[in-house]
mmCIF file of C-alpha atoms and ligand atoms in Angstrom:
data_model
loop_
_atom_site.group_PDB
_atom_site.id
_atom_site.type_symbol
_atom_site.label_atom_id
_atom_site.label_comp_id
_atom_site.label_asym_id
_atom_site.label_seq_id
_atom_site.Cartn_x
_atom_site.Cartn_y
_atom_site.Cartn_z
ATOM 1 C CA MET U 184 42.103 30.047 77.179
ATOM 2 C CA VAL U 185 44.979 32.265 77.931
ATOM 3 C CA THR U 186 48.269 30.452 77.782
ATOM 4 C CA ILE U 187 51.416 31.357 79.687
ATOM 5 C CA GLY U 188 53.176 32.068 76.395
ATOM 6 C CA CYS U 189 50.515 34.521 75.385
ATOM 7 C CA VAL U 190 50.746 36.335 78.754
ATOM 8 C CA LYS U 191 54.525 36.562 78.325
ATOM 9 C CA LYS U 192 54.185 37.959 74.819
ATOM 10 C CA THR U 193 51.619 40.508 75.961
ATOM 11 C CA LEU U 194 53.877 41.489 78.858
ATOM 12 C CA TYR U 195 56.942 41.922 76.614
ATOM 13 C CA PHE U 196 54.873 43.911 74.178
ATOM 14 C CA SER U 197 53.489 46.153 76.944
ATOM 15 C CA VAL U 198 56.935 46.779 78.347
ATOM 16 C CA PHE U 199 58.201 47.565 74.846
ATOM 17 C CA VAL U 200 55.344 49.983 74.246
ATOM 18 C CA LEU U 201 55.864 51.590 77.649
ATOM 19 C CA ILE U 202 59.580 52.081 77.055
ATOM 20 C CA SER U 203 58.903 53.443 73.595
ATOM 21 C CA ILE U 204 56.375 55.897 74.925
ATOM 22 C CA CYS U 205 58.809 56.997 77.640
ATOM 23 C CA GLY U 206 61.537 57.374 75.029
ATOM 24 C CA VAL U 207 59.369 59.478 72.781
ATOM 25 C CA MET U 208 58.233 61.611 75.707
ATOM 26 C CA VAL U 209 61.786 62.181 76.897
ATOM 27 C CA ALA U 210 62.800 63.061 73.363
ATOM 28 C CA ILE U 211 59.955 65.541 73.118
ATOM 29 C CA LEU U 212 60.270 66.986 76.614
ATOM 30 C CA TRP U 213 64.063 66.980 76.907
ATOM 31 C CA PRO U 214 64.639 70.350 75.206
ATOM 32 C CA THR U 215 62.054 71.921 77.499
ATOM 33 C CA VAL U 216 63.495 70.324 80.634
ATOM 34 C CA PHE U 217 66.989 71.241 79.512
ATOM 35 C CA ARG U 218 65.983 74.842 78.957
ATOM 36 C CA MET U 219 64.259 74.941 82.332
ATOM 37 C CA LEU U 220 67.397 73.699 84.062
ATOM 38 C CA ILE U 221 69.560 76.202 82.210
ATOM 39 C CA GLU U 222 67.159 79.032 82.891
ATOM 40 C CA LYS U 223 66.974 78.139 86.532
ATOM 41 C CA ASP U 224 70.716 78.481 86.968
ATOM 42 C CA LEU U 225 71.656 81.039 84.363
ATOM 43 C CA THR U 226 68.810 83.509 84.494
ATOM 44 C CA LEU U 227 69.742 86.531 86.491
ATOM 45 C CA ARG U 228 67.513 86.223 89.498
ATOM 46 C CA GLU U 229 68.321 86.595 93.150
ATOM 47 C CA SER U 230 67.935 82.846 93.614
ATOM 48 C CA SER U 231 69.975 81.682 90.602
ATOM 49 C CA LYS U 232 73.466 80.247 90.825
ATOM 50 C CA SER U 233 74.924 82.726 88.380
ATOM 51 C CA TYR U 234 73.600 85.686 90.335
ATOM 52 C CA ARG U 235 76.232 85.709 93.064
ATOM 53 C CA ALA U 236 79.074 85.369 90.608
ATOM 54 C CA TRP U 237 77.638 88.167 88.548
ATOM 55 C CA LYS U 238 77.002 90.531 91.464
ATOM 56 C CA HIS U 239 80.398 90.068 93.019
ATOM 57 C CA THR U 240 83.344 88.772 90.986
ATOM 58 C CA THR U 241 84.579 85.518 92.418
ATOM 59 C CA LEU U 242 87.373 84.880 89.919
ATOM 60 C CA PRO U 243 90.454 86.859 90.869
ATOM 61 C CA LEU U 244 91.308 89.597 88.392
ATOM 62 C CA TYR U 245 94.787 91.032 88.572
ATOM 63 C CA LEU U 246 96.122 94.246 87.153
ATOM 64 C CA ASP U 247 99.894 94.620 86.744
ATOM 65 C CA PHE U 248 101.491 98.057 86.544
ATOM 66 C CA TYR U 249 105.026 98.582 85.315
ATOM 67 C CA MET U 250 106.643 101.966 85.824
ATOM 68 C CA PHE U 251 109.562 103.467 83.963
ATOM 69 C CA ASN U 252 112.099 105.142 86.177
ATOM 70 C CA TRP U 253 114.091 107.868 84.465
ATOM 71 C CA THR U 254 117.437 107.472 86.171
ATOM 72 C CA ASN U 255 119.506 110.247 84.575
ATOM 73 C CA PRO U 256 117.167 113.225 84.105
ATOM 74 C CA GLN U 257 119.706 115.976 84.851
ATOM 75 C CA GLU U 258 122.474 114.562 82.677
ATOM 76 C CA SER U 259 120.222 113.732 79.749
ATOM 77 C CA LEU U 260 118.527 117.135 79.805
ATOM 78 C CA SER U 261 121.705 119.195 80.100
ATOM 79 C CA ASN U 262 123.842 117.192 77.712
ATOM 80 C CA PRO U 263 122.351 116.444 74.295
ATOM 81 C CA ASN U 264 124.799 113.564 73.843
ATOM 82 C CA VAL U 265 123.498 111.677 76.847
ATOM 83 C CA LYS U 266 120.524 109.488 76.107
ATOM 84 C CA PRO U 267 117.788 109.258 78.723
ATOM 85 C CA ILE U 268 117.935 105.985 80.602
ATOM 86 C CA VAL U 269 114.651 104.447 81.724
ATOM 87 C CA VAL U 270 114.550 101.400 83.941
ATOM 88 C CA GLU U 271 111.439 99.263 84.096
ATOM 89 C CA VAL U 272 110.306 98.607 87.661
ATOM 90 C CA GLY U 273 107.443 96.563 88.979
ATOM 91 C CA PRO U 274 105.097 94.863 88.569
ATOM 92 C CA TYR U 275 102.913 96.575 91.122
ATOM 93 C CA VAL U 276 100.010 94.150 91.259
ATOM 94 C CA PHE U 277 96.454 95.037 92.162
ATOM 95 C CA ARG U 278 93.574 92.674 92.674
ATOM 96 C CA GLU U 279 90.449 94.008 91.064
ATOM 97 C CA VAL U 280 86.995 93.371 92.509
ATOM 98 C CA HIS U 281 83.832 94.226 90.624
ATOM 99 C CA GLU U 282 80.685 94.714 92.601
ATOM 100 C CA LYS U 283 77.252 95.607 91.322
ATOM 101 C CA LEU U 284 75.299 97.902 93.587
ATOM 102 C CA ASN U 285 71.826 99.401 93.886
ATOM 103 C CA LEU U 286 70.180 96.848 91.652
ATOM 104 C CA THR U 287 66.823 97.806 90.227
ATOM 105 C CA TRP U 288 64.787 95.038 88.625
ATOM 106 C CA ASN U 289 62.850 96.641 85.804
ATOM 107 C CA ALA U 290 59.470 95.472 84.503
ATOM 108 C CA ASN U 291 60.904 94.829 81.017
ATOM 109 C CA ASN U 292 63.148 91.964 82.177
ATOM 110 C CA THR U 293 66.203 94.138 82.568
ATOM 111 C CA VAL U 294 68.161 95.182 85.596
ATOM 112 C CA SER U 295 69.837 98.519 86.252
ATOM 113 C CA TYR U 296 72.834 98.791 88.530
ATOM 114 C CA TRP U 297 75.951 100.726 89.456
ATOM 115 C CA GLN U 298 79.247 98.963 89.198
ATOM 116 C CA ARG U 299 81.929 99.589 91.772
ATOM 117 C CA ARG U 300 85.447 98.498 90.902
ATOM 118 C CA THR U 301 87.908 98.277 93.738
ATOM 119 C CA TRP U 302 91.656 97.713 93.538
ATOM 120 C CA TYR U 303 93.597 96.091 96.355
ATOM 121 C CA PHE U 304 97.369 96.227 96.319
ATOM 122 C CA GLU U 305 98.951 92.766 96.507
ATOM 123 C CA PRO U 306 102.417 93.161 98.073
ATOM 124 C CA GLU U 307 103.238 89.436 97.799
ATOM 125 C CA LEU U 308 102.667 89.366 94.048
ATOM 126 C CA SER U 309 104.438 92.692 93.460
ATOM 127 C CA ARG U 310 108.063 93.618 93.151
ATOM 128 C CA GLY U 311 108.401 96.777 95.166
ATOM 129 C CA SER U 312 106.055 98.803 97.303
ATOM 130 C CA LEU U 313 103.699 101.688 96.673
ATOM 131 C CA SER U 314 106.104 104.063 98.408
ATOM 132 C CA ASP U 315 108.870 103.397 95.839
ATOM 133 C CA GLU U 316 110.014 106.662 94.330
ATOM 134 C CA ILE U 317 109.936 106.919 90.573
ATOM 135 C CA THR U 318 111.280 109.687 88.393
ATOM 136 C CA ASN U 319 108.971 110.391 85.491
ATOM 137 C CA VAL U 320 108.418 112.977 82.816
ATOM 138 C CA ASN U 321 106.443 115.835 84.355
ATOM 139 C CA VAL U 322 103.256 115.085 82.463
ATOM 140 C CA VAL U 323 101.405 118.032 83.986
ATOM 141 C CA ALA U 324 103.910 120.673 82.904
ATOM 142 C CA VAL U 325 104.382 119.139 79.458
ATOM 143 C CA THR U 326 100.641 118.781 78.906
ATOM 144 C CA ILE U 327 99.902 122.316 80.032
ATOM 145 C CA ALA U 328 102.693 123.779 77.948
ATOM 146 C CA THR U 329 101.201 121.988 74.932
ATOM 147 C CA MET U 330 97.670 122.921 75.879
ATOM 148 C CA ALA U 331 98.556 126.582 76.241
ATOM 149 C CA ASP U 332 99.196 126.738 72.495
ATOM 150 C CA GLN U 333 95.713 125.473 71.784
ATOM 151 C CA ILE U 334 93.774 127.907 73.928
ATOM 152 C CA HIS U 335 91.616 130.072 71.716
ATOM 153 C CA VAL U 336 89.423 132.149 73.957
ATOM 154 C CA LYS U 337 89.065 135.794 74.848
ATOM 155 C CA TYR U 338 92.303 137.077 76.347
ATOM 156 C CA SER U 339 94.086 133.924 75.160
ATOM 157 C CA ASP U 340 97.307 135.868 74.625
ATOM 158 C CA LEU U 341 97.189 137.081 78.185
ATOM 159 C CA VAL U 342 96.391 133.595 79.480
ATOM 160 C CA LYS U 343 99.267 132.129 77.500
ATOM 161 C CA LYS U 344 101.643 134.755 78.893
ATOM 162 C CA ILE U 345 100.575 133.987 82.452
ATOM 163 C CA ILE U 346 101.049 130.269 81.936
ATOM 164 C CA ASN U 347 104.425 130.673 80.258
ATOM 165 C CA MET U 348 105.615 133.010 82.980
ATOM 166 C CA PHE U 349 104.494 130.552 85.600
ATOM 167 C CA LEU U 350 106.156 127.605 83.914
ATOM 168 C CA LYS U 351 109.407 129.592 83.698
ATOM 169 C CA ASN U 352 109.374 131.338 87.060
ATOM 170 C CA THR U 353 108.677 128.252 89.097
ATOM 171 C CA GLU U 354 111.422 126.563 87.073
ATOM 172 C CA LYS U 355 109.076 123.738 86.466
ATOM 173 C CA LYS U 356 111.325 120.850 85.782
ATOM 174 C CA LEU U 357 110.688 118.464 82.966
ATOM 175 C CA TYR U 358 110.817 115.623 85.435
ATOM 176 C CA ILE U 359 109.262 114.848 88.782
ATOM 177 C CA LYS U 360 109.955 112.360 91.504
ATOM 178 C CA LYS U 361 106.857 110.811 93.043
ATOM 179 C CA THR U 362 105.846 107.615 94.767
ATOM 180 C CA VAL U 363 104.039 104.881 92.851
ATOM 181 C CA ARG U 364 101.009 105.489 95.017
ATOM 182 C CA GLU U 365 100.871 109.170 94.032
ATOM 183 C CA LEU U 366 101.503 108.497 90.358
ATOM 184 C CA LEU U 367 98.757 105.904 90.094
ATOM 185 C CA PHE U 368 95.834 106.580 92.383
ATOM 186 C CA ASP U 369 96.434 109.228 95.040
ATOM 187 C CA GLY U 370 97.491 111.944 92.673
ATOM 188 C CA TYR U 371 99.659 114.867 93.759
ATOM 189 C CA ASP U 372 99.280 118.604 94.057
ATOM 190 C CA ASP U 373 100.915 120.703 91.469
ATOM 191 C CA GLY U 374 101.424 124.460 91.389
ATOM 192 C CA VAL U 375 100.644 124.630 87.682
ATOM 193 C CA LEU U 376 97.414 122.734 88.209
ATOM 194 C CA ASP U 377 96.429 125.176 90.952
ATOM 195 C CA LEU U 378 97.017 128.053 88.565
ATOM 196 C CA MET U 379 95.024 126.358 85.814
ATOM 197 C CA LYS U 380 92.213 125.703 88.261
ATOM 198 C CA LYS U 381 92.079 129.448 88.939
ATOM 199 C CA LEU U 382 91.989 130.169 85.218
ATOM 200 C CA GLU U 383 89.367 127.474 84.595
ATOM 201 C CA ASN U 384 86.543 129.914 83.860
ATOM 202 C CA LEU U 385 88.721 131.885 81.515
ATOM 203 C CA ILE U 386 90.149 128.991 79.496
ATOM 204 C CA LYS U 387 86.890 127.022 79.530
ATOM 205 C CA ILE U 388 88.642 123.705 80.036
ATOM 206 C CA PRO U 389 87.817 121.618 83.099
ATOM 207 C CA VAL U 390 90.873 121.136 85.321
ATOM 208 C CA GLN U 391 91.437 118.531 88.009
ATOM 209 C CA ASP U 392 92.807 119.602 91.368
ATOM 210 C CA ARG U 393 95.408 116.826 91.473
ATOM 211 C CA PHE U 394 97.152 114.640 88.965
ATOM 212 C CA GLY U 395 97.450 110.843 89.018
ATOM 213 C CA TRP U 396 96.993 108.377 86.168
ATOM 214 C CA PHE U 397 93.953 106.894 87.889
ATOM 215 C CA TYR U 398 93.012 109.794 90.146
ATOM 216 C CA PRO U 399 90.233 110.336 91.373
ATOM 217 C CA VAL U 400 89.756 106.559 91.460
ATOM 218 C CA SER U 401 90.785 105.555 94.947
ATOM 219 C CA LEU U 402 92.192 102.352 96.375
HETATM 220 C C1 NAG R 660 114.465 105.304 90.476
HETATM 221 O O1 NAG R 660 115.675 105.943 90.189
HETATM 222 C C2 NAG R 660 116.142 106.763 91.238
HETATM 223 C C3 NAG R 660 117.396 107.476 90.718
HETATM 224 O O2 NAG R 660 118.278 106.580 90.104
HETATM 225 C C4 NAG R 660 116.420 105.908 92.464
HETATM 226 O O3 NAG R 660 116.813 106.744 93.539
HETATM 227 C C5 NAG R 660 115.124 105.191 92.846
HETATM 228 O O4 NAG R 660 115.356 104.318 93.940
HETATM 229 C C6 NAG R 660 114.599 104.385 91.663
HETATM 230 N N1 NAG R 660 113.329 103.811 92.036
HETATM 231 C C7 NAG R 660 113.066 102.506 91.967
HETATM 232 C C8 NAG R 660 111.712 102.073 92.384
HETATM 233 O O5 NAG R 660 113.890 101.676 91.589
HETATM 234 C C1 NAG R 661 72.888 103.328 96.462
HETATM 235 O O1 NAG R 661 72.014 103.188 97.545
HETATM 236 C C2 NAG R 661 72.460 103.781 98.740
HETATM 237 C C3 NAG R 661 71.439 103.515 99.835
HETATM 238 O O2 NAG R 661 70.809 102.306 99.652
HETATM 239 C C4 NAG R 661 72.660 105.276 98.531
HETATM 240 O O3 NAG R 661 73.184 105.861 99.715
HETATM 241 C C5 NAG R 661 73.615 105.503 97.392
HETATM 242 O O4 NAG R 661 73.711 106.883 97.108
HETATM 243 C C6 NAG R 661 73.158 104.783 96.139
HETATM 244 N N1 NAG R 661 74.177 104.937 95.115
HETATM 245 C C7 NAG R 661 73.924 105.306 93.871
HETATM 246 C C8 NAG R 661 75.088 105.424 92.997
HETATM 247 O O5 NAG R 661 72.787 105.515 93.487
HETATM 248 C C1 NAG R 662 63.816 98.829 80.497
HETATM 249 O O1 NAG R 662 63.342 99.681 81.508
HETATM 250 C C2 NAG R 662 64.310 100.562 82.058
HETATM 251 C C3 NAG R 662 63.709 101.338 83.211
HETATM 252 O O2 NAG R 662 62.414 101.718 82.953
HETATM 253 C C4 NAG R 662 64.852 101.474 80.961
HETATM 254 O O3 NAG R 662 65.827 102.345 81.489
HETATM 255 C C5 NAG R 662 65.453 100.609 79.866
HETATM 256 O O4 NAG R 662 65.896 101.431 78.800
HETATM 257 C C6 NAG R 662 64.466 99.586 79.354
HETATM 258 N N1 NAG R 662 65.151 98.690 78.439
HETATM 259 C C7 NAG R 662 64.629 98.226 77.304
HETATM 260 C C8 NAG R 662 65.481 97.326 76.519
HETATM 261 O O5 NAG R 662 63.509 98.548 76.953
#
């Protein structure tokens, strides 16, 4: 005879066993399931959640530039008692976007790509505009004057003479006045650079056609 009490006990026991088995299975399988979920979202695959964020930056990245405006170049150069005055201007803020292009999925679980970084000027976040004029040390002339001393090639004496003559004759000033845009990305033409470009083969140093801190990166 099967009594009600016995049925109840059996039922409780079965439920207990069932729950225990489930518990043990979850405990055993959980790491695998967890890893599957993670891999699904974090593995770099065209269908994964992380892929879009990786391919194209979604978080805003900002780059702040501060310039130093030399406000008394003539006075400080002609009179040794006058200290140069530099005034900090800016920030000129750029939003930076990273984009990965020409993706190639390799057989060895790697991916090859080109990264394109683009800068967008943010006038609202900046103080000033890209057409602000800034007086700076003439980096080109100073650099070339320094470089001329270090040229050790055939005819280096002749090359040095040409450069020195050029620096003197054009009365290359020690300072230049350029817009923020030119100083940073656009670059500007410079007579000395043109000359150096012509002498490139002789001095065996590669010369850029324009100068800008981030030239030839373009906006
Ligand atoms: C930099 O200084 C010059 C000379 O004082 C001035 O004309 C120019 O407006 C200044 N530029 C900025 C951005 O303040
Ligand atoms: C990327 O691919 C495009 C065409 O799909 C091509 O025109 C471009 O040159 C490639 N860029 C690089 C850096 O390989
Ligand atoms: C994977 O394959 C690519 C293309 O064949 C190769 O350039 C890269 O070096 C390989 N990477 C590794 C880690 O083997």
